[in-house]
Every structure is written in structure tokens, then in C-alpha cells.
Amino acid sequence: MTYTIKEVAAKVGLSIYTLRYYDKAGLLPFVLRDEKGYRVFTDSDLNLLHTICCLKDTGMKIDDIRQYIDYVMAGADTVAQRSELLTAQRQKVLAQQKQLAASLQEIDYKLRIYNSPQAAEIIELEQAYVAQEKASVF
């Protein structure tokens, strides 16, 4: 089955502009064009586009995504390079998860205070402490 750029944009949740940008950035060399020059996407193209979106969502740079796609287009001889690239990205994602987990703990801590029946007292004590701390600096 084939799809137009408009259909693909709706299916994957990207704008037509973004798809065109990805094409110009070299991320879509696998997409064919019809006799009028319009992009024609296939189901296989959608699968690769899904991978591109996944990598982009994890913060991978466009240049690195392009490199990954180049490896894919080169065939099975690039499996080691693909694995290396994805392993590096996986490590970055794990580090991001760790940072997000720490930030979530801080947010949960603050919410426990704000949802506590003693929230006003706790906040007043914190403000008094900060004021005293600042006063002792000078």
C-alpha cells in the first residue's frame, strides 16, 4: 500500500513541513517519488519513519539519525555500526531517565508538603529559616 505525504503526516503525527524537512535533511532517502515528483510512502517507509521518530524523541541529533539511516540503507554489513550508535543512544536515554527520576522525587517531596494538613506551618517555618539564614550572612 502507498501513502501521500498528507496521509503519512496524519498517521505518524508529524506535520507535512517536518516530513519535508526530514527529507531535505537526508533522513528519508528510502522514500520514492512518482512521475510528478510527489513523495510516495510505503508501509516499510512508515516503519523506518517510526524508528526515526523514536530516535528523535530520545534526543538523538539529526546528524546521528542520518548516520543511522545511511547504515540502514547500506545493508547488513553495517549491523555493528548500527548497534554501536543505538547502544550509545541507549546510554544517553538511561542517563536521562535517572535525571528524570531524581527530578520526580523532588516534585513528589514538594507535593507531599503542599498536600499536608500542616502545609502552611511548614512553609512559614521554611521562610523563617531562610530569612534567618540570609540575615546571618551580613
GROMACS .gro file of N, CA, C and O in nm:
model
  552
    1MET      N    1   0.084  -0.117   0.000
    1MET     CA    2   0.000   0.000   0.000
    1MET      C    3   0.089   0.124   0.000
    1MET      O    4   0.196   0.125   0.059
    2THR      N    5   0.043   0.230  -0.064
    2THR     CA    6   0.119   0.355  -0.068
    2THR      C    7   0.038   0.467  -0.004
    2THR      O    8  -0.084   0.461   0.005
    3TYR      N    9   0.113   0.569   0.039
    3TYR     CA   10   0.052   0.681   0.109
    3TYR      C   11   0.111   0.812   0.059
    3TYR      O   12   0.229   0.819   0.024
    4THR      N   13   0.030   0.916   0.062
    4THR     CA   14   0.078   1.051   0.029
    4THR      C   15   0.143   1.110   0.154
    4THR      O   16   0.127   1.059   0.265
    5ILE      N   17   0.212   1.220   0.135
    5ILE     CA   18   0.276   1.286   0.249
    5ILE      C   19   0.171   1.333   0.349
    5ILE      O   20   0.193   1.328   0.471
    6LYS      N   21   0.055   1.374   0.301
    6LYS     CA   22  -0.053   1.418   0.390
    6LYS      C   23  -0.104   1.301   0.474
    6LYS      O   24  -0.125   1.316   0.595
    7GLU      N   25  -0.121   1.186   0.413
    7GLU     CA   26  -0.166   1.068   0.486
    7GLU      C   27  -0.062   1.024   0.590
    7GLU      O   28  -0.097   0.987   0.703
    8VAL      N   29   0.064   1.029   0.551
    8VAL     CA   30   0.172   0.990   0.642
    8VAL      C   31   0.178   1.087   0.760
    8VAL      O   32   0.194   1.045   0.875
    9ALA      N   33   0.165   1.215   0.732
    9ALA     CA   34   0.167   1.315   0.839
    9ALA      C   35   0.058   1.283   0.942
    9ALA      O   36   0.083   1.288   1.063
   10ALA      N   37  -0.061   1.249   0.895
   10ALA     CA   38  -0.170   1.216   0.986
   10ALA      C   39  -0.142   1.087   1.062
   10ALA      O   40  -0.171   1.076   1.181
   11LYS      N   41  -0.085   0.988   0.995
   11LYS     CA   42  -0.058   0.858   1.057
   11LYS      C   43   0.048   0.865   1.166
   11LYS      O   44   0.036   0.799   1.269
   12VAL      N   45   0.154   0.942   1.143
   12VAL     CA   46   0.267   0.945   1.237
   12VAL      C   47   0.266   1.066   1.330
   12VAL      O   48   0.350   1.075   1.419
   13GLY      N   49   0.173   1.159   1.309
   13GLY     CA   50   0.163   1.273   1.399
   13GLY      C   51   0.269   1.380   1.376
   13GLY      O   52   0.305   1.452   1.469
   14LEU      N   53   0.321   1.386   1.254
   14LEU     CA   54   0.415   1.491   1.218
   14LEU      C   55   0.349   1.583   1.116
   14LEU      O   56   0.257   1.543   1.046
   15SER      N   57   0.398   1.704   1.108
   15SER     CA   58   0.345   1.795   1.007
   15SER      C   59   0.408   1.761   0.871
   15SER      O   60   0.515   1.699   0.864
   16ILE      N   61   0.342   1.804   0.766
   16ILE     CA   62   0.396   1.788   0.632
   16ILE      C   63   0.529   1.863   0.623
   16ILE      O   64   0.626   1.813   0.564
   17TYR      N   65   0.536   1.979   0.686
   17TYR     CA   66   0.659   2.058   0.688
   17TYR      C   67   0.774   1.977   0.749
   17TYR      O   68   0.885   1.976   0.696
   18THR      N   69   0.747   1.909   0.861
   18THR     CA   70   0.851   1.830   0.927
   18THR      C   71   0.897   1.715   0.839
   18THR      O   72   1.017   1.688   0.828
   19LEU      N   73   0.802   1.650   0.773
   19LEU     CA   74   0.839   1.541   0.682
   19LEU      C   75   0.927   1.593   0.568
   19LEU      O   76   1.025   1.529   0.530
   20ARG      N   77   0.892   1.708   0.516
   20ARG     CA   78   0.975   1.767   0.408
   20ARG      C   79   1.113   1.804   0.462
   20ARG      O   80   1.214   1.785   0.394
   21TYR      N   81   1.117   1.857   0.582
   21TYR     CA   82   1.245   1.891   0.645
   21TYR      C   83   1.330   1.765   0.661
   21TYR      O   84   1.449   1.765   0.630
   22TYR      N   85   1.270   1.658   0.712
   22TYR     CA   86   1.341   1.532   0.729
   22TYR      C   87   1.396   1.483   0.595
   22TYR      O   88   1.508   1.433   0.587
   23ASP      N   89   1.317   1.498   0.490
   23ASP     CA   90   1.361   1.455   0.358
   23ASP      C   91   1.482   1.538   0.313
   23ASP      O   92   1.583   1.483   0.268
   24LYS      N   93   1.472   1.670   0.329
   24LYS     CA   94   1.583   1.757   0.289
   24LYS      C   95   1.707   1.735   0.374
   24LYS      O   96   1.820   1.756   0.328
   25ALA      N   97   1.687   1.690   0.499
   25ALA     CA   98   1.799   1.664   0.590
   25ALA      C   99   1.863   1.528   0.563
   25ALA      O  100   1.960   1.491   0.629
   26GLY      N  101   1.809   1.455   0.467
   26GLY     CA  102   1.867   1.326   0.431
   26GLY      C  103   1.819   1.208   0.514
   26GLY      O  104   1.881   1.102   0.510
   27LEU      N  105   1.710   1.227   0.586
   27LEU     CA  106   1.659   1.119   0.670
   27LEU      C  107   1.564   1.024   0.596
   27LEU      O  108   1.532   0.918   0.649
   28LEU      N  109   1.520   1.063   0.478
   28LEU     CA  110   1.422   0.981   0.406
   28LEU      C  111   1.470   0.939   0.267
   28LEU      O  112   1.394   0.946   0.169
   29PRO      N  113   1.592   0.890   0.253
   29PRO     CA  114   1.639   0.854   0.119
   29PRO      C  115   1.565   0.733   0.060
   29PRO      O  116   1.572   0.709  -0.059
   30PHE      N  117   1.494   0.663   0.143
   30PHE     CA  118   1.421   0.543   0.103
   30PHE      C  119   1.285   0.574   0.042
   30PHE      O  120   1.222   0.487  -0.017
   31VAL      N  121   1.239   0.699   0.054
   31VAL     CA  122   1.108   0.737   0.002
   31VAL      C  123   1.120   0.766  -0.148
   31VAL      O  124   1.203   0.846  -0.190
   32LEU      N  125   1.037   0.698  -0.226
   32LEU     CA  126   1.038   0.718  -0.371
   32LEU      C  127   0.948   0.834  -0.409
   32LEU      O  128   0.867   0.880  -0.330
   33ARG      N  129   0.964   0.878  -0.533
   33ARG     CA  130   0.879   0.984  -0.587
   33ARG      C  131   0.809   0.932  -0.712
   33ARG      O  132   0.866   0.854  -0.788
   34ASP      N  133   0.687   0.979  -0.732
   34ASP     CA  134   0.613   0.937  -0.850
   34ASP      C  135   0.655   1.020  -0.971
   34ASP      O  136   0.745   1.105  -0.962
   35GLU      N  137   0.588   1.000  -1.082
   35GLU     CA  138   0.624   1.069  -1.206
   35GLU      C  139   0.606   1.220  -1.198
   35GLU      O  140   0.668   1.295  -1.273
   36LYS      N  141   0.523   1.266  -1.104
   36LYS     CA  142   0.503   1.409  -1.084
   36LYS      C  143   0.600   1.468  -0.981
   36LYS      O  144   0.597   1.588  -0.955
   37GLY      N  145   0.680   1.383  -0.920
   37GLY     CA  146   0.776   1.429  -0.821
   37GLY      C  147   0.724   1.427  -0.678
   37GLY      O  148   0.793   1.472  -0.587
   38TYR      N  149   0.603   1.375  -0.658
   38TYR     CA  150   0.546   1.367  -0.524
   38TYR      C  151   0.603   1.248  -0.449
   38TYR      O  152   0.623   1.140  -0.507
   39ARG      N  153   0.625   1.266  -0.321
   39ARG     CA  154   0.674   1.156  -0.238
   39ARG      C  155   0.566   1.049  -0.226
   39ARG      O  156   0.449   1.081  -0.204
   40VAL      N  157   0.609   0.923  -0.236
   40VAL     CA  158   0.518   0.810  -0.223
   40VAL      C  159   0.575   0.720  -0.113
   40VAL      O  160   0.683   0.663  -0.127
   41PHE      N  161   0.502   0.708  -0.005
   41PHE     CA  162   0.544   0.630   0.111
   41PHE      C  163   0.481   0.491   0.107
   41PHE      O  164   0.366   0.476   0.065
   42THR      N  165   0.555   0.392   0.154
   42THR     CA  166   0.504   0.255   0.166
   42THR      C  167   0.497   0.218   0.314
   42THR      O  168   0.544   0.292   0.401
   43ASP      N  169   0.441   0.102   0.343
   43ASP     CA  170   0.435   0.054   0.482
   43ASP      C  171   0.576   0.040   0.540
   43ASP      O  172   0.599   0.071   0.657
   44SER      N  173   0.670  -0.007   0.460
   44SER     CA  174   0.809  -0.020   0.506
   44SER      C  175   0.867   0.117   0.540
   44SER      O  176   0.941   0.131   0.638
   45ASP      N  177   0.832   0.217   0.460
   45ASP     CA  178   0.877   0.354   0.488
   45ASP      C  179   0.821   0.402   0.622
   45ASP      O  180   0.892   0.468   0.700
   46LEU      N  181   0.696   0.368   0.649
   46LEU     CA  182   0.635   0.408   0.776
   46LEU      C  183   0.707   0.344   0.894
   46LEU      O  184   0.725   0.407   0.998
   47ASN      N  185   0.751   0.220   0.877
   47ASN     CA  186   0.825   0.152   0.984
   47ASN      C  187   0.957   0.225   1.012
   47ASN      O  188   0.993   0.247   1.127
   48LEU      N  189   1.027   0.262   0.908
   48LEU     CA  190   1.153   0.335   0.926
   48LEU      C  191   1.128   0.474   0.982
   48LEU      O  192   1.204   0.523   1.065
   49LEU      N  193   1.021   0.536   0.939
   49LEU     CA  194   0.985   0.668   0.990
   49LEU      C  195   0.952   0.660   1.140
   49LEU      O  196   0.987   0.749   1.218
   50HIS      N  197   0.890   0.551   1.179
   50HIS     CA  198   0.861   0.528   1.321
   50HIS      C  199   0.993   0.523   1.400
   50HIS      O  200   1.005   0.582   1.508
   51THR      N  201   1.093   0.455   1.346
   51THR     CA  202   1.224   0.447   1.412
   51THR      C  203   1.287   0.586   1.420
   51THR      O  204   1.343   0.624   1.523
   52ILE      N  205   1.278   0.662   1.313
   52ILE     CA  206   1.332   0.798   1.311
   52ILE      C  207   1.267   0.882   1.420
   52ILE      O  208   1.335   0.952   1.496
   53CYS      N  209   1.134   0.873   1.431
   53CYS     CA  210   1.062   0.949   1.534
   53CYS      C  211   1.104   0.905   1.674
   53CYS      O  212   1.121   0.989   1.764
   54CYS      N  213   1.121   0.776   1.692
   54CYS     CA  214   1.166   0.722   1.821
   54CYS      C  215   1.302   0.780   1.857
   54CYS      O  216   1.322   0.827   1.970
   55LEU      N  217   1.395   0.777   1.764
   55LEU     CA  218   1.529   0.829   1.790
   55LEU      C  219   1.525   0.979   1.818
   55LEU      O  220   1.592   1.028   1.909
   56LYS      N  221   1.445   1.051   1.743
   56LYS     CA  222   1.430   1.195   1.764
   56LYS      C  223   1.371   1.222   1.902
   56LYS      O  224   1.417   1.312   1.974
   57ASP      N  225   1.271   1.144   1.941
   57ASP     CA  226   1.206   1.161   2.072
   57ASP      C  227   1.303   1.136   2.187
   57ASP      O  228   1.282   1.187   2.297
   58THR      N  229   1.405   1.057   2.163
   58THR     CA  230   1.504   1.030   2.269
   58THR      C  231   1.615   1.135   2.270
   58THR      O  232   1.709   1.124   2.350
   59GLY      N  233   1.606   1.233   2.183
   59GLY     CA  234   1.704   1.341   2.181
   59GLY      C  235   1.821   1.318   2.088
   59GLY      O  236   1.917   1.394   2.092
   60MET      N  237   1.814   1.215   2.005
   60MET     CA  238   1.925   1.191   1.911
   60MET      C  239   1.932   1.307   1.811
   60MET      O  240   1.828   1.354   1.763
   61LYS      N  241   2.051   1.350   1.782
   61LYS     CA  242   2.072   1.460   1.689
   61LYS      C  243   2.041   1.415   1.546
   61LYS      O  244   2.059   1.298   1.511
   62ILE      N  245   1.999   1.510   1.464
   62ILE     CA  246   1.964   1.482   1.324
   62ILE      C  247   2.083   1.417   1.252
   62ILE      O  248   2.064   1.322   1.176
   63ASP      N  249   2.203   1.467   1.275
   63ASP     CA  250   2.321   1.410   1.209
   63ASP      C  251   2.339   1.262   1.244
   63ASP      O  252   2.375   1.181   1.159
   64ASP      N  253   2.314   1.229   1.371
   64ASP     CA  254   2.328   1.089   1.413
   64ASP      C  255   2.216   1.002   1.355
   64ASP      O  256   2.239   0.887   1.319
   65ILE      N  257   2.096   1.059   1.347
   65ILE     CA  258   1.985   0.984   1.284
   65ILE      C  259   2.017   0.961   1.137
   65ILE      O  260   1.995   0.851   1.084
   66ARG      N  261   2.070   1.064   1.071
   66ARG     CA  262   2.108   1.049   0.930
   66ARG      C  263   2.213   0.939   0.915
   66ARG      O  264   2.206   0.857   0.823
   67GLN      N  265   2.309   0.937   1.006
   67GLN     CA  266   2.412   0.832   1.001
   67GLN      C  267   2.348   0.694   1.017
   67GLN      O  268   2.384   0.600   0.946
   68TYR      N  269   2.254   0.683   1.110
   68TYR     CA  270   2.185   0.555   1.129
   68TYR      C  271   2.112   0.514   1.002
   68TYR      O  272   2.121   0.398   0.959
   69ILE      N  273   2.040   0.607   0.941
   69ILE     CA  274   1.968   0.577   0.818
   69ILE      C  275   2.065   0.538   0.707
   69ILE      O  276   2.039   0.445   0.629
   70ASP      N  277   2.179   0.606   0.699
   70ASP     CA  278   2.281   0.569   0.600
   70ASP      C  279   2.326   0.425   0.622
   70ASP      O  280   2.344   0.350   0.527
   71TYR      N  281   2.345   0.387   0.748
   71TYR     CA  282   2.382   0.249   0.779
   71TYR      C  283   2.272   0.152   0.735
   71TYR      O  284   2.300   0.047   0.678
   72VAL      N  285   2.148   0.188   0.762
   72VAL     CA  286   2.035   0.102   0.722
   72VAL      C  287   2.034   0.085   0.570
   72VAL      O  288   2.019  -0.026   0.519
   73MET      N  289   2.053   0.196   0.500
   73MET     CA  290   2.049   0.191   0.354
   73MET      C  291   2.167   0.111   0.298
   73MET      O  292   2.157   0.054   0.190
   74ALA      N  293   2.278   0.105   0.371
   74ALA     CA  294   2.396   0.033   0.326
   74ALA      C  295   2.381  -0.119   0.339
   74ALA      O  296   2.456  -0.194   0.277
   75GLY      N  297   2.287  -0.163   0.420
   75GLY     CA  298   2.261  -0.307   0.430
   75GLY      C  299   2.321  -0.374   0.553
   75GLY      O  300   2.367  -0.309   0.647
   76ALA      N  301   2.323  -0.505   0.546
   76ALA     CA  302   2.360  -0.588   0.661
   76ALA      C  303   2.505  -0.572   0.706
   76ALA      O  304   2.537  -0.603   0.821
   77ASP      N  305   2.591  -0.524   0.619
   77ASP     CA  306   2.731  -0.507   0.657
   77ASP      C  307   2.751  -0.401   0.765
   77ASP      O  308   2.860  -0.391   0.822
   78THR      N  309   2.647  -0.322   0.794
   78THR     CA  310   2.660  -0.213   0.891
   78THR      C  311   2.593  -0.244   1.024
   78THR      O  312   2.572  -0.153   1.105
   79VAL      N  313   2.562  -0.369   1.048
   79VAL     CA  314   2.493  -0.406   1.173
   79VAL      C  315   2.575  -0.363   1.294
   79VAL      O  316   2.520  -0.309   1.392
   80ALA      N  317   2.705  -0.383   1.293
   80ALA     CA  318   2.789  -0.346   1.408
   80ALA      C  319   2.784  -0.195   1.432
   80ALA      O  320   2.774  -0.150   1.547
   81GLN      N  321   2.790  -0.116   1.326
   81GLN     CA  322   2.785   0.030   1.340
   81GLN      C  323   2.649   0.076   1.392
   81GLN      O  324   2.640   0.167   1.475
   82ARG      N  325   2.543   0.012   1.342
   82ARG     CA  326   2.409   0.046   1.390
   82ARG      C  327   2.397   0.016   1.539
   82ARG      O  328   2.345   0.096   1.616
   83SER      N  329   2.446  -0.101   1.577
   83SER     CA  330   2.440  -0.142   1.716
   83SER      C  331   2.517  -0.045   1.805
   83SER      O  332   2.471  -0.007   1.913
   84GLU      N  333   2.634  -0.004   1.760
   84GLU     CA  334   2.716   0.090   1.836
   84GLU      C  335   2.644   0.224   1.854
   84GLU      O  336   2.642   0.280   1.964
   85LEU      N  337   2.585   0.273   1.747
   85LEU     CA  338   2.514   0.400   1.752
   85LEU      C  339   2.394   0.392   1.846
   85LEU      O  340   2.372   0.482   1.929
   86LEU      N  341   2.317   0.285   1.835
   86LEU     CA  342   2.199   0.270   1.921
   86LEU      C  343   2.237   0.244   2.066
   86LEU      O  344   2.168   0.290   2.157
   87THR      N  345   2.347   0.173   2.088
   87THR     CA  346   2.393   0.149   2.225
   87THR      C  347   2.431   0.281   2.292
   87THR      O  348   2.398   0.304   2.409
   88ALA      N  349   2.499   0.367   2.220
   88ALA     CA  350   2.536   0.499   2.274
   88ALA      C  351   2.411   0.580   2.307
   88ALA      O  352   2.403   0.644   2.412
   89GLN      N  353   2.312   0.575   2.219
   89GLN     CA  354   2.188   0.649   2.243
   89GLN      C  355   2.113   0.589   2.362
   89GLN      O  356   2.055   0.662   2.443
   90ARG      N  357   2.118   0.459   2.375
   90ARG     CA  358   2.053   0.393   2.488
   90ARG      C  359   2.113   0.441   2.619
   90ARG      O  360   2.041   0.467   2.716
   91GLN      N  361   2.243   0.455   2.624
   91GLN     CA  362   2.310   0.504   2.745
   91GLN      C  363   2.265   0.647   2.777
   91GLN      O  364   2.245   0.681   2.894
   92LYS      N  365   2.250   0.729   2.674
   92LYS     CA  366   2.201   0.866   2.697
   92LYS      C  367   2.059   0.866   2.752
   92LYS      O  368   2.027   0.943   2.842
   93VAL      N  369   1.975   0.777   2.699
   93VAL     CA  370   1.837   0.768   2.745
   93VAL      C  371   1.833   0.722   2.891
   93VAL      O  372   1.756   0.774   2.972
   94LEU      N  373   1.917   0.624   2.924
   94LEU     CA  374   1.921   0.577   3.063
   94LEU      C  375   1.964   0.689   3.158
   94LEU      O  376   1.910   0.703   3.269
   95ALA      N  377   2.060   0.770   3.116
   95ALA     CA  378   2.103   0.884   3.198
   95ALA      C  379   1.990   0.985   3.214
   95ALA      O  380   1.969   1.042   3.323
   96GLN      N  381   1.915   1.008   3.105
   96GLN     CA  382   1.800   1.099   3.112
   96GLN      C  383   1.695   1.045   3.208
   96GLN      O  384   1.635   1.121   3.285
   97GLN      N  385   1.671   0.914   3.202
   97GLN     CA  386   1.574   0.853   3.291
   97GLN      C  387   1.615   0.871   3.437
   97GLN      O  388   1.532   0.900   3.523
   98LYS      N  389   1.742   0.853   3.464
   98LYS     CA  390   1.793   0.869   3.600
   98LYS      C  391   1.770   1.013   3.648
   98LYS      O  392   1.726   1.035   3.761
   99GLN      N  393   1.801   1.110   3.563
   99GLN     CA  394   1.780   1.251   3.599
   99GLN      C  395   1.632   1.281   3.618
   99GLN      O  396   1.594   1.350   3.713
  100LEU      N  397   1.548   1.228   3.530
  100LEU     CA  398   1.404   1.250   3.544
  100LEU      C  399   1.350   1.188   3.673
  100LEU      O  400   1.264   1.245   3.739
  101ALA      N  401   1.401   1.070   3.709
  101ALA     CA  402   1.357   1.004   3.832
  101ALA      C  403   1.394   1.089   3.954
  101ALA      O  404   1.314   1.103   4.047
  102ALA      N  405   1.513   1.147   3.953
  102ALA     CA  406   1.555   1.234   4.063
  102ALA      C  407   1.467   1.359   4.069
  102ALA      O  408   1.425   1.402   4.177
  103SER      N  409   1.436   1.415   3.953
  103SER     CA  410   1.350   1.534   3.950
  103SER      C  411   1.209   1.500   3.997
  103SER      O  412   1.145   1.580   4.067
  104LEU      N  413   1.161   1.383   3.959
  104LEU     CA  414   1.029   1.339   4.002
  104LEU      C  415   1.024   1.323   4.154
  104LEU      O  416   0.924   1.359   4.218
  105GLN      N  417   1.130   1.272   4.213
  105GLN     CA  418   1.136   1.261   4.359
  105GLN      C  419   1.125   1.398   4.426
  105GLN      O  420   1.057   1.413   4.527
  106GLU      N  421   1.194   1.496   4.370
  106GLU     CA  422   1.187   1.632   4.425
  106GLU      C  423   1.046   1.688   4.414
  106GLU      O  424   0.994   1.749   4.509
  107ILE      N  425   0.982   1.667   4.300
  107ILE     CA  426   0.844   1.714   4.282
  107ILE      C  427   0.751   1.645   4.381
  107ILE      O  428   0.666   1.709   4.444
  108ASP      N  429   0.766   1.514   4.397
  108ASP     CA  430   0.682   1.439   4.491
  108ASP      C  431   0.703   1.488   4.634
  108ASP      O  432   0.608   1.498   4.712
  109TYR      N  433   0.828   1.517   4.670
  109TYR     CA  434   0.858   1.571   4.802
  109TYR      C  435   0.783   1.701   4.826
  109TYR      O  436   0.719   1.721   4.930
  110LYS      N  437   0.790   1.791   4.729
  110LYS     CA  438   0.721   1.920   4.741
  110LYS      C  439   0.569   1.900   4.748
  110LYS      O  440   0.500   1.966   4.827
  111LEU      N  441   0.516   1.808   4.668
  111LEU     CA  442   0.372   1.783   4.670
  111LEU      C  443   0.327   1.727   4.806
  111LEU      O  444   0.218   1.760   4.854
  112ARG      N  445   0.412   1.642   4.866
  112ARG     CA  446   0.377   1.589   4.999
  112ARG      C  447   0.365   1.704   5.099
  112ARG      O  448   0.276   1.704   5.185
  113ILE      N  449   0.454   1.801   5.089
  113ILE     CA  450   0.447   1.918   5.178
  113ILE      C  451   0.320   1.997   5.150
  113ILE      O  452   0.244   2.029   5.242
  114TYR      N  453   0.295   2.028   5.023
  114TYR     CA  454   0.181   2.114   4.988
  114TYR      C  455   0.047   2.047   5.015
  114TYR      O  456  -0.052   2.115   5.040
  115ASN      N  457   0.044   1.916   5.012
  115ASN     CA  458  -0.081   1.843   5.036
  115ASN      C  459  -0.097   1.804   5.183
  115ASN      O  460  -0.198   1.746   5.221
  116SER      N  461   0.000   1.838   5.264
  116SER     CA  462  -0.004   1.807   5.406
  116SER      C  463  -0.099   1.903   5.478
  116SER      O  464  -0.109   2.021   5.442
  117PRO      N  465  -0.166   1.855   5.581
  117PRO     CA  466  -0.250   1.946   5.661
  117PRO      C  467  -0.169   2.057   5.727
  117PRO      O  468  -0.222   2.163   5.759
  118GLN      N  469  -0.038   2.033   5.746
  118GLN     CA  470   0.048   2.133   5.807
  118GLN      C  471   0.125   2.216   5.702
  118GLN      O  472   0.228   2.277   5.734
  119ALA      N  473   0.077   2.220   5.580
  119ALA     CA  474   0.149   2.288   5.471
  119ALA      C  475   0.182   2.433   5.507
  119ALA      O  476   0.297   2.477   5.490
  120ALA      N  477   0.086   2.506   5.557
  120ALA     CA  478   0.109   2.647   5.589
  120ALA      C  479   0.217   2.661   5.696
  120ALA      O  480   0.305   2.747   5.685
  121GLU      N  481   0.210   2.578   5.800
  121GLU     CA  482   0.312   2.583   5.906
  121GLU      C  483   0.451   2.552   5.852
  121GLU      O  484   0.548   2.621   5.885
  122ILE      N  485   0.460   2.448   5.771
  122ILE     CA  486   0.589   2.407   5.715
  122ILE      C  487   0.648   2.519   5.631
  122ILE      O  488   0.767   2.552   5.643
  123ILE      N  489   0.567   2.581   5.549
  123ILE     CA  490   0.614   2.688   5.461
  123ILE      C  491   0.657   2.809   5.543
  123ILE      O  492   0.761   2.870   5.515
  124GLU      N  493   0.581   2.842   5.647
  124GLU     CA  494   0.620   2.954   5.733
  124GLU      C  495   0.752   2.926   5.803
  124GLU      O  496   0.837   3.014   5.814
  125LEU      N  497   0.773   2.803   5.851
  125LEU     CA  498   0.899   2.766   5.914
  125LEU      C  499   1.015   2.776   5.815
  125LEU      O  500   1.123   2.824   5.850
  126GLU      N  501   0.990   2.730   5.692
  126GLU     CA  502   1.095   2.739   5.588
  126GLU      C  503   1.130   2.885   5.560
  126GLU      O  504   1.247   2.920   5.547
  127GLN      N  505   1.027   2.970   5.550
  127GLN     CA  506   1.051   3.112   5.522
  127GLN      C  507   1.127   3.178   5.637
  127GLN      O  508   1.218   3.258   5.613
  128ALA      N  509   1.094   3.142   5.759
  128ALA     CA  510   1.164   3.198   5.874
  128ALA      C  511   1.310   3.154   5.875
  128ALA      O  512   1.400   3.235   5.903
  129TYR      N  513   1.332   3.028   5.843
  129TYR     CA  514   1.469   2.976   5.838
  129TYR      C  515   1.551   3.049   5.732
  129TYR      O  516   1.665   3.091   5.757
  130VAL      N  517   1.493   3.066   5.614
  130VAL     CA  518   1.563   3.135   5.505
  130VAL      C  519   1.593   3.278   5.544
  130VAL      O  520   1.704   3.328   5.521
  131ALA      N  521   1.497   3.346   5.605
  131ALA     CA  522   1.518   3.485   5.646
  131ALA      C  523   1.631   3.493   5.749
  131ALA      O  524   1.717   3.582   5.741
  132GLN      N  525   1.631   3.400   5.845
  132GLN     CA  526   1.737   3.398   5.948
  132GLN      C  527   1.873   3.369   5.884
  132GLN      O  528   1.973   3.432   5.918
  133GLU      N  529   1.875   3.275   5.794
  133GLU     CA  530   2.000   3.239   5.724
  133GLU      C  531   2.055   3.360   5.648
  133GLU      O  532   2.176   3.387   5.654
  134LYS      N  533   1.969   3.428   5.576
  134LYS     CA  534   2.011   3.546   5.498
  134LYS      C  535   2.061   3.659   5.590
  134LYS      O  536   2.157   3.727   5.558
  135ALA      N  537   1.993   3.675   5.702
  135ALA     CA  538   2.030   3.782   5.797
  135ALA      C  539   2.167   3.756   5.858
  135ALA      O  540   2.243   3.850   5.886
  136SER      N  541   2.201   3.629   5.877
  136SER     CA  542   2.330   3.596   5.938
  136SER      C  543   2.447   3.609   5.841
  136SER      O  544   2.563   3.610   5.885
  137VAL      N  545   2.419   3.623   5.714
  137VAL     CA  546   2.525   3.638   5.614
  137VAL      C  547   2.589   3.776   5.626
  137VAL      O  548   2.709   3.790   5.608
  138PHE      N  549   2.510   3.875   5.659
  138PHE     CA  550   2.562   4.012   5.666
  138PHE      C  551   2.572   4.058   5.806
  138PHE      O  552   2.514   4.075   5.893
   0.00000   0.00000   0.00000
